[in-house]
PDB file of C-alpha atoms and ligand atoms in Angstrom:
ATOM      1  CA  UNK A 520      28.794 -77.008  62.333  1.00  0.00           C
ATOM      2  CA  UNK A 521      30.185 -75.021  65.234  1.00  0.00           C
ATOM      3  CA  UNK A 522      32.073 -72.733  62.777  1.00  0.00           C
ATOM      4  CA  UNK A 523      28.996 -72.182  60.571  1.00  0.00           C
ATOM      5  CA  UNK A 524      26.970 -71.243  63.642  1.00  0.00           C
ATOM      6  CA  UNK A 525      29.640 -68.765  64.654  1.00  0.00           C
ATOM      7  CA  UNK A 526      29.608 -67.094  61.182  1.00  0.00           C
ATOM      8  CA  UNK A 527      25.804 -66.761  61.264  1.00  0.00           C
ATOM      9  CA  UNK A 528      25.922 -65.154  64.717  1.00  0.00           C
ATOM     10  CA  UNK A 529      28.658 -62.739  63.565  1.00  0.00           C
ATOM     11  CA  UNK A 530      26.664 -61.744  60.461  1.00  0.00           C
ATOM     12  CA  UNK A 531      23.467 -61.201  62.480  1.00  0.00           C
ATOM     13  CA  UNK A 532      25.300 -59.071  65.069  1.00  0.00           C
ATOM     14  CA  UNK A 533      26.927 -57.001  62.288  1.00  0.00           C
ATOM     15  CA  UNK A 534      23.551 -56.433  60.628  1.00  0.00           C
ATOM     16  CA  UNK A 535      22.032 -55.323  63.938  1.00  0.00           C
ATOM     17  CA  UNK A 536      24.930 -52.890  64.509  1.00  0.00           C
ATOM     18  CA  UNK A 537      24.531 -51.417  60.997  1.00  0.00           C
ATOM     19  CA  UNK A 538      20.763 -51.082  61.505  1.00  0.00           C
ATOM     20  CA  UNK A 539      21.157 -49.314  64.858  1.00  0.00           C
ATOM     21  CA  UNK A 540      23.805 -46.982  63.374  1.00  0.00           C
ATOM     22  CA  UNK A 541      21.523 -46.054  60.452  1.00  0.00           C
ATOM     23  CA  UNK A 542      18.539 -45.419  62.765  1.00  0.00           C
ATOM     24  CA  UNK A 543      20.710 -43.305  65.073  1.00  0.00           C
ATOM     25  CA  UNK A 544      22.097 -41.321  62.165  1.00  0.00           C
ATOM     26  CA  UNK A 545      18.617 -40.605  60.838  1.00  0.00           C
ATOM     27  CA  UNK A 546      17.233 -39.507  64.195  1.00  0.00           C
ATOM     28  CA  UNK A 547      20.330 -37.622  65.323  1.00  0.00           C
ATOM     29  CA  UNK A 548      20.948 -36.143  61.837  1.00  0.00           C
ATOM     30  CA  UNK A 549      17.734 -34.161  62.155  1.00  0.00           C
ATOM     31  CA  UNK A 550      18.727 -31.045  64.017  1.00  0.00           C
ATOM     32  CA  UNK A 551      16.342 -29.203  66.285  1.00  0.00           C
ATOM     33  CA  UNK A 552      15.498 -25.628  65.271  1.00  0.00           C
ATOM     34  CA  UNK A 553      18.010 -24.227  67.758  1.00  0.00           C
ATOM     35  CA  UNK A 554      20.722 -26.622  66.572  1.00  0.00           C
ATOM     36  CA  UNK A 555      20.050 -25.677  62.958  1.00  0.00           C
ATOM     37  CA  UNK A 556      20.205 -21.963  63.870  1.00  0.00           C
ATOM     38  CA  UNK A 557      23.516 -22.376  65.698  1.00  0.00           C
ATOM     39  CA  UNK A 558      24.942 -24.681  63.030  1.00  0.00           C
ATOM     40  CA  UNK A 559      24.204 -22.210  60.240  1.00  0.00           C
ATOM     41  CA  UNK A 560      25.464 -19.308  62.346  1.00  0.00           C
ATOM     42  CA  UNK A 561      28.768 -21.026  63.111  1.00  0.00           C
ATOM     43  CA  UNK A 562      29.173 -22.004  59.440  1.00  0.00           C
ATOM     44  CA  UNK A 563      28.786 -18.390  58.285  1.00  0.00           C
ATOM     45  CA  UNK A 564      32.102 -17.334  56.770  1.00  0.00           C
ATOM     46  CA  UNK A 565      32.901 -14.538  59.189  1.00  0.00           C
ATOM     47  CA  UNK A 566      31.028 -15.999  62.167  1.00  0.00           C
ATOM     48  CA  UNK A 567      34.123 -15.812  64.365  1.00  0.00           C
ATOM     49  CA  UNK A 568      33.356 -12.129  64.756  1.00  0.00           C
ATOM     50  CA  UNK A 569      29.936 -12.991  66.125  1.00  0.00           C
ATOM     51  CA  UNK A 570      28.716 -14.708  69.233  1.00  0.00           C
ATOM     52  CA  UNK A 571      26.162 -17.194  67.929  1.00  0.00           C
ATOM     53  CA  UNK A 572      24.849 -18.031  71.415  1.00  0.00           C
ATOM     54  CA  UNK A 573      24.144 -14.361  72.070  1.00  0.00           C
ATOM     55  CA  UNK A 574      22.525 -14.000  68.641  1.00  0.00           C
ATOM     56  CA  UNK A 575      20.287 -16.998  69.415  1.00  0.00           C
ATOM     57  CA  UNK A 576      19.182 -15.407  72.697  1.00  0.00           C
ATOM     58  CA  UNK A 577      18.402 -12.096  71.012  1.00  0.00           C
ATOM     59  CA  UNK A 578      16.467 -14.012  68.370  1.00  0.00           C
ATOM     60  CA  UNK A 579      14.287 -16.071  70.715  1.00  0.00           C
ATOM     61  CA  UNK A 580      13.540 -13.053  72.891  1.00  0.00           C
ATOM     62  CA  UNK A 581      11.535 -11.666  69.957  1.00  0.00           C
ATOM     63  CA  UNK A 582       8.819 -14.360  69.939  1.00  0.00           C
ATOM     64  CA  UNK A 583       9.170 -16.866  72.809  1.00  0.00           C
ATOM     65  CA  UNK A 584       6.271 -16.927  75.275  1.00  0.00           C
ATOM     66  CA  UNK A 585       4.297 -14.529  73.082  1.00  0.00           C
ATOM     67  CA  UNK A 586       1.148 -14.733  70.998  1.00  0.00           C
ATOM     68  CA  UNK A 587       2.484 -15.786  67.538  1.00  0.00           C
ATOM     69  CA  UNK A 588       0.159 -13.316  65.814  1.00  0.00           C
ATOM     70  CA  UNK A 589       1.400 -10.369  67.852  1.00  0.00           C
ATOM     71  CA  UNK A 590       5.066 -10.119  66.977  1.00  0.00           C
ATOM     72  CA  UNK A 591       5.771  -6.642  65.590  1.00  0.00           C
ATOM     73  CA  UNK A 592       8.753  -5.883  63.379  1.00  0.00           C
ATOM     74  CA  UNK A 593      10.544  -4.014  66.153  1.00  0.00           C
ATOM     75  CA  UNK A 594      10.621  -7.177  68.287  1.00  0.00           C
ATOM     76  CA  UNK A 595      13.712  -8.018  66.216  1.00  0.00           C
ATOM     77  CA  UNK A 596      15.506  -4.679  66.774  1.00  0.00           C
ATOM     78  CA  UNK A 597      18.009  -6.045  69.273  1.00  0.00           C
ATOM     79  CA  UNK A 598      18.654  -9.113  67.101  1.00  0.00           C
ATOM     80  CA  UNK A 599      19.483  -6.918  64.109  1.00  0.00           C
ATOM     81  CA  UNK A 600      21.743  -4.797  66.344  1.00  0.00           C
ATOM     82  CA  UNK A 601      23.546  -7.913  67.612  1.00  0.00           C
ATOM     83  CA  UNK A 602      24.426  -9.090  64.090  1.00  0.00           C
ATOM     84  CA  UNK A 603      25.168  -5.977  62.023  1.00  0.00           C
ATOM     85  CA  UNK A 604      25.726  -6.264  58.266  1.00  0.00           C
ATOM     86  CA  UNK A 605      29.282  -6.085  57.078  1.00  0.00           C
ATOM     87  CA  UNK A 606      29.055  -6.425  53.303  1.00  0.00           C
ATOM     88  CA  UNK A 607      29.848  -3.800  50.659  1.00  0.00           C
ATOM     89  CA  UNK A 608      26.608  -1.848  50.582  1.00  0.00           C
ATOM     90  CA  UNK A 609      27.135  -0.701  46.979  1.00  0.00           C
ATOM     91  CA  UNK A 610      26.885  -4.371  45.946  1.00  0.00           C
ATOM     92  CA  UNK A 611      23.250  -4.703  47.032  1.00  0.00           C
ATOM     93  CA  UNK A 612      20.902  -6.882  45.031  1.00  0.00           C
ATOM     94  CA  UNK A 613      17.160  -7.066  45.635  1.00  0.00           C
ATOM     95  CA  UNK A 614      14.737  -9.589  44.212  1.00  0.00           C
ATOM     96  CA  UNK A 615      11.073 -10.479  44.137  1.00  0.00           C
ATOM     97  CA  UNK A 616       9.919 -14.001  43.189  1.00  0.00           C
ATOM     98  CA  UNK A 617      13.376 -14.764  41.775  1.00  0.00           C
ATOM     99  CA  UNK A 618      15.157 -16.063  44.852  1.00  0.00           C
ATOM    100  CA  UNK A 619      16.852 -19.114  43.284  1.00  0.00           C
ATOM    101  CA  UNK A 620      17.997 -17.263  40.201  1.00  0.00           C
ATOM    102  CA  UNK A 621      19.576 -14.566  42.369  1.00  0.00           C
ATOM    103  CA  UNK A 622      21.170 -17.156  44.656  1.00  0.00           C
ATOM    104  CA  UNK A 623      22.885 -18.754  41.624  1.00  0.00           C
ATOM    105  CA  UNK A 624      23.996 -15.385  40.242  1.00  0.00           C
ATOM    106  CA  UNK A 625      25.590 -14.130  43.447  1.00  0.00           C
ATOM    107  CA  UNK A 626      26.966 -17.488  44.636  1.00  0.00           C
ATOM    108  CA  UNK A 627      30.612 -16.929  43.692  1.00  0.00           C
ATOM    109  CA  UNK A 628      30.475 -13.147  43.431  1.00  0.00           C
ATOM    110  CA  UNK A 629      30.832 -10.412  46.010  1.00  0.00           C
ATOM    111  CA  UNK A 630      27.390  -9.026  45.102  1.00  0.00           C
ATOM    112  CA  UNK A 631      25.029  -9.482  48.050  1.00  0.00           C
ATOM    113  CA  UNK A 632      21.390 -10.499  48.387  1.00  0.00           C
ATOM    114  CA  UNK A 633      19.880 -10.713  51.853  1.00  0.00           C
ATOM    115  CA  UNK A 634      20.360 -14.482  52.094  1.00  0.00           C
ATOM    116  CA  UNK A 635      24.124 -13.944  51.919  1.00  0.00           C
ATOM    117  CA  UNK A 636      24.159 -11.965  55.172  1.00  0.00           C
ATOM    118  CA  UNK A 637      24.477 -13.685  58.551  1.00  0.00           C
ATOM    119  CA  UNK A 638      20.845 -13.420  59.706  1.00  0.00           C
ATOM    120  CA  UNK A 639      19.481 -13.932  56.201  1.00  0.00           C
ATOM    121  CA  UNK A 640      21.473 -17.139  55.742  1.00  0.00           C
ATOM    122  CA  UNK A 641      20.634 -18.448  59.213  1.00  0.00           C
ATOM    123  CA  UNK A 642      16.846 -18.057  58.872  1.00  0.00           C
ATOM    124  CA  UNK A 643      16.369 -18.607  55.155  1.00  0.00           C
ATOM    125  CA  UNK A 644      13.631 -21.177  54.531  1.00  0.00           C
ATOM    126  CA  UNK A 645      12.821 -21.725  58.221  1.00  0.00           C
ATOM    127  CA  UNK A 646       9.496 -21.387  60.069  1.00  0.00           C
ATOM    128  CA  UNK A 647       9.253 -20.679  63.762  1.00  0.00           C
ATOM    129  CA  UNK A 648       6.977 -19.334  66.475  1.00  0.00           C
ATOM    130  CA  UNK A 649       6.435 -19.298  70.213  1.00  0.00           C
ATOM    131  CA  UNK A 650       3.327 -19.795  72.332  1.00  0.00           C
ATOM    132  CA  UNK A 651       2.011 -18.010  75.393  1.00  0.00           C
ATOM    133  CA  UNK A 652       3.052 -19.810  78.568  1.00  0.00           C
ATOM    134  CA  UNK A 653       5.903 -21.735  76.908  1.00  0.00           C
ATOM    135  CA  UNK A 654       9.638 -21.055  76.726  1.00  0.00           C
ATOM    136  CA  UNK A 655      10.004 -23.221  73.623  1.00  0.00           C
ATOM    137  CA  UNK A 656      10.429 -22.567  69.915  1.00  0.00           C
ATOM    138  CA  UNK A 657       7.927 -24.375  67.706  1.00  0.00           C
ATOM    139  CA  UNK A 658       8.229 -25.196  64.017  1.00  0.00           C
ATOM    140  CA  UNK A 659       4.807 -26.805  63.636  1.00  0.00           C
ATOM    141  CA  UNK A 660       1.390 -25.285  64.318  1.00  0.00           C
ATOM    142  CA  UNK A 661       2.700 -21.786  63.573  1.00  0.00           C
ATOM    143  CA  UNK A 662       0.492 -19.227  61.783  1.00  0.00           C
ATOM    144  CA  UNK A 663       0.566 -19.315  57.984  1.00  0.00           C
ATOM    145  CA  UNK A 664       2.290 -16.374  56.236  1.00  0.00           C
ATOM    146  CA  UNK A 665      -1.035 -14.655  55.461  1.00  0.00           C
ATOM    147  CA  UNK A 666      -2.980 -15.845  58.526  1.00  0.00           C
ATOM    148  CA  UNK A 667      -1.949 -12.825  60.551  1.00  0.00           C
ATOM    149  CA  UNK A 668       0.353 -10.007  59.490  1.00  0.00           C
ATOM    150  CA  UNK A 669       2.454  -9.925  62.638  1.00  0.00           C
ATOM    151  CA  UNK A 670       3.664 -13.535  62.611  1.00  0.00           C
ATOM    152  CA  UNK A 671       7.285 -14.236  63.618  1.00  0.00           C
ATOM    153  CA  UNK A 672       8.886 -15.019  60.203  1.00  0.00           C
ATOM    154  CA  UNK A 673       6.996 -12.293  58.371  1.00  0.00           C
ATOM    155  CA  UNK A 674       7.942  -9.613  60.887  1.00  0.00           C
ATOM    156  CA  UNK A 675      11.515 -10.897  60.850  1.00  0.00           C
ATOM    157  CA  UNK A 676      11.852 -10.624  57.048  1.00  0.00           C
ATOM    158  CA  UNK A 677      10.213  -7.202  57.119  1.00  0.00           C
ATOM    159  CA  UNK A 678      12.617  -6.033  59.818  1.00  0.00           C
ATOM    160  CA  UNK A 679      15.701  -7.477  58.159  1.00  0.00           C
ATOM    161  CA  UNK A 680      14.683  -6.181  54.725  1.00  0.00           C
ATOM    162  CA  UNK A 681      14.271  -2.711  56.264  1.00  0.00           C
ATOM    163  CA  UNK A 682      17.817  -2.837  57.613  1.00  0.00           C
ATOM    164  CA  UNK A 683      19.138  -4.205  54.316  1.00  0.00           C
ATOM    165  CA  UNK A 684      17.506  -1.469  52.233  1.00  0.00           C
ATOM    166  CA  UNK A 685      18.638   1.199  54.725  1.00  0.00           C
ATOM    167  CA  UNK A 686      22.325   0.424  54.139  1.00  0.00           C
ATOM    168  CA  UNK A 687      22.116   0.108  50.327  1.00  0.00           C
ATOM    169  CA  UNK A 688      24.004   2.775  48.401  1.00  0.00           C
ATOM    170  CA  UNK A 689      25.196   3.858  44.935  1.00  0.00           C
ATOM    171  CA  UNK A 690      23.805   1.650  42.160  1.00  0.00           C
ATOM    172  CA  UNK A 691      21.518  -1.167  43.214  1.00  0.00           C
ATOM    173  CA  UNK A 692      19.986  -3.985  41.188  1.00  0.00           C
ATOM    174  CA  UNK A 693      16.563  -5.615  41.356  1.00  0.00           C
ATOM    175  CA  UNK A 694      15.867  -8.928  39.632  1.00  0.00           C
ATOM    176  CA  UNK A 695      12.217  -9.483  38.759  1.00  0.00           C
ATOM    177  CA  UNK A 696      10.237 -12.413  37.396  1.00  0.00           C
ATOM    178  CA  UNK A 697       9.039 -11.831  33.807  1.00  0.00           C
ATOM    179  CA  UNK A 698       6.933 -14.991  33.758  1.00  0.00           C
ATOM    180  CA  UNK A 699       4.171 -13.373  35.867  1.00  0.00           C
ATOM    181  CA  UNK A 700       1.745 -10.509  35.187  1.00  0.00           C
ATOM    182  CA  UNK A 701       2.784  -8.385  38.143  1.00  0.00           C
ATOM    183  CA  UNK A 702       6.547  -8.656  38.692  1.00  0.00           C
ATOM    184  CA  UNK A 703       6.285  -5.625  40.978  1.00  0.00           C
ATOM    185  CA  UNK A 704       3.557  -6.961  43.239  1.00  0.00           C
ATOM    186  CA  UNK A 705       2.293  -4.427  45.834  1.00  0.00           C
ATOM    187  CA  UNK A 706       1.949  -7.120  48.521  1.00  0.00           C
ATOM    188  CA  UNK A 707       5.578  -8.293  48.429  1.00  0.00           C
ATOM    189  CA  UNK A 708       8.387  -7.365  50.802  1.00  0.00           C
ATOM    190  CA  UNK A 709      10.178  -5.540  48.019  1.00  0.00           C
ATOM    191  CA  UNK A 710       7.127  -3.344  47.328  1.00  0.00           C
ATOM    192  CA  UNK A 711       5.965  -2.801  50.913  1.00  0.00           C
ATOM    193  CA  UNK A 712       9.347  -2.321  52.560  1.00  0.00           C
ATOM    194  CA  UNK A 713      12.442  -2.104  50.397  1.00  0.00           C
ATOM    195  CA  UNK A 714      11.391   0.202  47.566  1.00  0.00           C
ATOM    196  CA  UNK A 715      10.390   2.881  50.088  1.00  0.00           C
ATOM    197  CA  UNK A 716      13.632   2.625  52.051  1.00  0.00           C
ATOM    198  CA  UNK A 717      16.132   3.055  49.232  1.00  0.00           C
ATOM    199  CA  UNK A 718      16.739   6.779  49.408  1.00  0.00           C
ATOM    200  CA  UNK A 719      18.285   9.396  47.179  1.00  0.00           C
ATOM    201  CA  UNK A 720      21.109  10.606  47.132  1.00  0.00           C
ATOM    202  CA  UNK A 721      22.537   7.625  49.015  1.00  0.00           C
ATOM    203  CA  UNK A 722      21.215   5.370  46.266  1.00  0.00           C
ATOM    204  CA  UNK A 723      21.799   6.874  42.832  1.00  0.00           C
ATOM    205  CA  UNK A 724      20.227   4.322  40.528  1.00  0.00           C
ATOM    206  CA  UNK A 725      18.068   1.214  40.458  1.00  0.00           C
ATOM    207  CA  UNK A 726      18.514  -1.210  37.576  1.00  0.00           C
ATOM    208  CA  UNK A 727      15.664  -3.636  37.072  1.00  0.00           C
ATOM    209  CA  UNK A 728      16.607  -6.871  35.328  1.00  0.00           C
ATOM    210  CA  UNK A 729      13.844  -8.999  33.853  1.00  0.00           C
ATOM    211  CA  UNK A 730      13.657 -12.055  31.605  1.00  0.00           C
ATOM    212  CA  UNK A 731      10.867 -10.915  29.256  1.00  0.00           C
ATOM    213  CA  UNK A 732       7.947 -13.323  28.931  1.00  0.00           C
ATOM    214  CA  UNK A 733       4.485 -12.342  30.173  1.00  0.00           C
ATOM    215  CA  UNK A 734       6.005  -9.073  31.388  1.00  0.00           C
ATOM    216  CA  UNK A 735       8.828  -6.910  30.125  1.00  0.00           C
ATOM    217  CA  UNK A 736      10.268  -3.427  30.693  1.00  0.00           C
ATOM    218  CA  UNK A 737       7.151  -1.806  29.198  1.00  0.00           C
ATOM    219  CA  UNK A 738       4.628  -3.572  31.439  1.00  0.00           C
ATOM    220  CA  UNK A 739       2.194  -1.580  33.592  1.00  0.00           C
ATOM    221  CA  UNK A 740       3.594  -3.277  36.679  1.00  0.00           C
ATOM    222  CA  UNK A 741       7.034  -1.798  36.013  1.00  0.00           C
ATOM    223  CA  UNK A 742       5.538   1.620  35.444  1.00  0.00           C
ATOM    224  CA  UNK A 743       4.069   1.313  38.918  1.00  0.00           C
ATOM    225  CA  UNK A 744       7.519   0.474  40.256  1.00  0.00           C
ATOM    226  CA  UNK A 745       9.035   3.485  38.527  1.00  0.00           C
ATOM    227  CA  UNK A 746       6.523   5.770  40.190  1.00  0.00           C
ATOM    228  CA  UNK A 747       6.953   4.114  43.596  1.00  0.00           C
ATOM    229  CA  UNK A 748      10.678   4.845  43.481  1.00  0.00           C
ATOM    230  CA  UNK A 749      11.925   7.704  45.670  1.00  0.00           C
ATOM    231  CA  UNK A 750      12.435  10.816  43.528  1.00  0.00           C
ATOM    232  CA  UNK A 751      15.972  11.459  42.323  1.00  0.00           C
ATOM    233  CA  UNK A 752      16.924   7.806  41.881  1.00  0.00           C
ATOM    234  CA  UNK A 753      17.681   7.011  38.233  1.00  0.00           C
ATOM    235  CA  UNK A 754      15.573   4.130  36.957  1.00  0.00           C
ATOM    236  CA  UNK A 755      16.914   1.674  34.357  1.00  0.00           C
ATOM    237  CA  UNK A 756      15.323  -1.493  33.047  1.00  0.00           C
ATOM    238  CA  UNK A 757      17.130  -4.280  31.169  1.00  0.00           C
ATOM    239  CA  UNK A 758      15.605  -7.260  29.404  1.00  0.00           C
ATOM    240  CA  UNK A 759      17.901 -10.281  29.475  1.00  0.00           C
ATOM    241  CA  UNK A 760      17.525 -13.796  28.115  1.00  0.00           C
ATOM    242  CA  UNK A 761      17.430 -16.686  30.547  1.00  0.00           C
ATOM    243  CA  UNK A 762      20.381 -18.241  28.671  1.00  0.00           C
ATOM    244  CA  UNK A 763      22.496 -15.162  29.344  1.00  0.00           C
ATOM    245  CA  UNK A 764      21.646 -15.195  33.036  1.00  0.00           C
ATOM    246  CA  UNK A 765      22.522 -18.911  33.253  1.00  0.00           C
ATOM    247  CA  UNK A 766      25.814 -18.292  31.451  1.00  0.00           C
ATOM    248  CA  UNK A 767      26.614 -15.489  33.877  1.00  0.00           C
ATOM    249  CA  UNK A 768      25.838 -17.710  36.864  1.00  0.00           C
ATOM    250  CA  UNK A 769      28.409 -20.222  35.690  1.00  0.00           C
ATOM    251  CA  UNK A 770      30.979 -17.538  34.934  1.00  0.00           C
ATOM    252  CA  UNK A 771      31.458 -15.548  38.163  1.00  0.00           C
ATOM    253  CA  UNK A 772      34.509 -13.715  36.747  1.00  0.00           C
ATOM    254  CA  UNK A 773      32.156 -11.569  34.645  1.00  0.00           C
ATOM    255  CA  UNK A 774      31.201  -8.538  36.778  1.00  0.00           C
ATOM    256  CA  UNK A 775      27.470  -8.732  37.406  1.00  0.00           C
ATOM    257  CA  UNK A 776      26.834  -5.401  35.655  1.00  0.00           C
ATOM    258  CA  UNK A 777      28.173  -6.926  32.427  1.00  0.00           C
ATOM    259  CA  UNK A 778      25.539  -9.691  32.591  1.00  0.00           C
ATOM    260  CA  UNK A 779      22.918  -7.326  31.197  1.00  0.00           C
TER     261      UNK A 779
HETATM  262  O1  N1C B 927       8.263 -10.566  49.166  1.00  0.00           O
HETATM  263  P1  N1C B 927       9.410 -10.498  48.225  1.00  0.00           P
HETATM  264  O2  N1C B 927       9.632 -11.817  47.439  1.00  0.00           O
HETATM  265  O3  N1C B 927       9.403  -9.370  47.248  1.00  0.00           O
HETATM  266  O4  N1C B 927      10.747 -10.398  49.080  1.00  0.00           O
HETATM  267  C1  N1C B 927      11.998 -10.307  48.495  1.00  0.00           C
HETATM  268  C2  N1C B 927      12.786  -9.124  48.988  1.00  0.00           C
HETATM  269  C3  N1C B 927      14.240  -9.323  48.655  1.00  0.00           C
HETATM  270  O5  N1C B 927      14.758  -8.196  47.949  1.00  0.00           O
HETATM  271  C4  N1C B 927      14.926  -9.597  49.975  1.00  0.00           C
HETATM  272  O6  N1C B 927      15.872  -8.569  50.299  1.00  0.00           O
HETATM  273  O7  N1C B 927      12.690  -9.030  50.392  1.00  0.00           O
HETATM  274  C5  N1C B 927      13.819  -9.611  51.040  1.00  0.00           C
HETATM  275  N1  N1C B 927      13.440 -10.978  51.519  1.00  0.00           N
HETATM  276  C6  N1C B 927      14.371 -12.005  51.689  1.00  0.00           C
HETATM  277  O8  N1C B 927      15.580 -11.816  51.557  1.00  0.00           O
HETATM  278  C7  N1C B 927      13.885 -13.310  51.987  1.00  0.00           C
HETATM  279  N2  N1C B 927      14.524 -14.513  52.097  1.00  0.00           N
HETATM  280  C8  N1C B 927      13.588 -15.435  52.261  1.00  0.00           C
HETATM  281  C9  N1C B 927      12.104 -11.253  51.761  1.00  0.00           C
HETATM  282  N3  N1C B 927      11.637 -12.474  52.014  1.00  0.00           N
HETATM  283  C10 N1C B 927      12.528 -13.513  52.105  1.00  0.00           C
HETATM  284  N4  N1C B 927      12.391 -14.842  52.265  1.00  0.00           N
HETATM  285  C11 N1C B 927      11.151 -15.588  52.252  1.00  0.00           C
HETATM  286  O9  N1C B 927      10.683 -15.472  50.907  1.00  0.00           O
HETATM  287  C12 N1C B 927      10.076 -15.032  53.146  1.00  0.00           C
HETATM  288  O10 N1C B 927       9.673 -16.070  54.002  1.00  0.00           O
HETATM  289  C13 N1C B 927       8.942 -14.683  52.206  1.00  0.00           C
HETATM  290  O11 N1C B 927       7.845 -15.534  52.391  1.00  0.00           O
HETATM  291  C14 N1C B 927       9.354 -14.991  50.829  1.00  0.00           C
HETATM  292  C15 N1C B 927       9.252 -13.717  50.021  1.00  0.00           C
HETATM  293  O12 N1C B 927       9.516 -13.981  48.695  1.00  0.00           O
HETATM  294  P2  N1C B 927       8.898 -13.198  47.480  1.00  0.00           P
HETATM  295  O13 N1C B 927       7.413 -13.010  47.603  1.00  0.00           O
HETATM  296  O14 N1C B 927       9.378 -13.933  46.250  1.00  0.00           O
END
């Protein structure tokens, strides 16, 4: 009887320990915004060259204790200066509405979309803002993307996209979404920021890649893109099947230019 009692007590204690461990893991596993920022920064492949604590301070200076609808693009100037790009600028890839497809294509290649740079990878998919009278970073109760133009994430992506387009050179690629009517949408970051910043003769050509469905290389929307392009830059457009893009994503030895 004594022995049975002892076993029951041991089992109950073990169960309690497992339960507490699981609860702790769930609560502790959820990083705060700052922890997530620093975790991603330290995980970045060449982060040893950077001081992630300094980058965090430059970042929060842009929006903390400020009206979250009054954060201009240049609030992030010193952040961008603290974490300069270091990729091969002739390997630049832009996208609009095709983020996941581009992520898969560039994953094991040296071609670079903005999310493969330090700041792009650290802030990808995150929402943040500050509030007047507070020194904290908030992730809830922040303005929606279209609620006010000068909200913290929107101004950040505009600022970073400006810097990214400014360093692009030689032959650049743009992957567009053929399943929509306006692949070159005038309200997107690519149309409002990047297309205007890629300059001739630094950039020699722009190759648009599109999986033809609702739209293709002959669509009005692409004609608008061609005319928005800075004069001198050679414009090319390639229609590629989704199967070919998928095959190329799983075969990173094929140079990206041979995918279309
Ligand atoms: O507005 P978009 O696309 O045309 O922006 C894409 C364009 C790319 O070429 C990037 O260089 O602008 C740059 N860019 C990002 O890299 C980026 N990563 C994550 C712009 N926005 C980015 N985000 C988020 O995606 C951002 O929060 C914004 O809301 C979307 C823009 O995606 P889109 O409309 O498909």
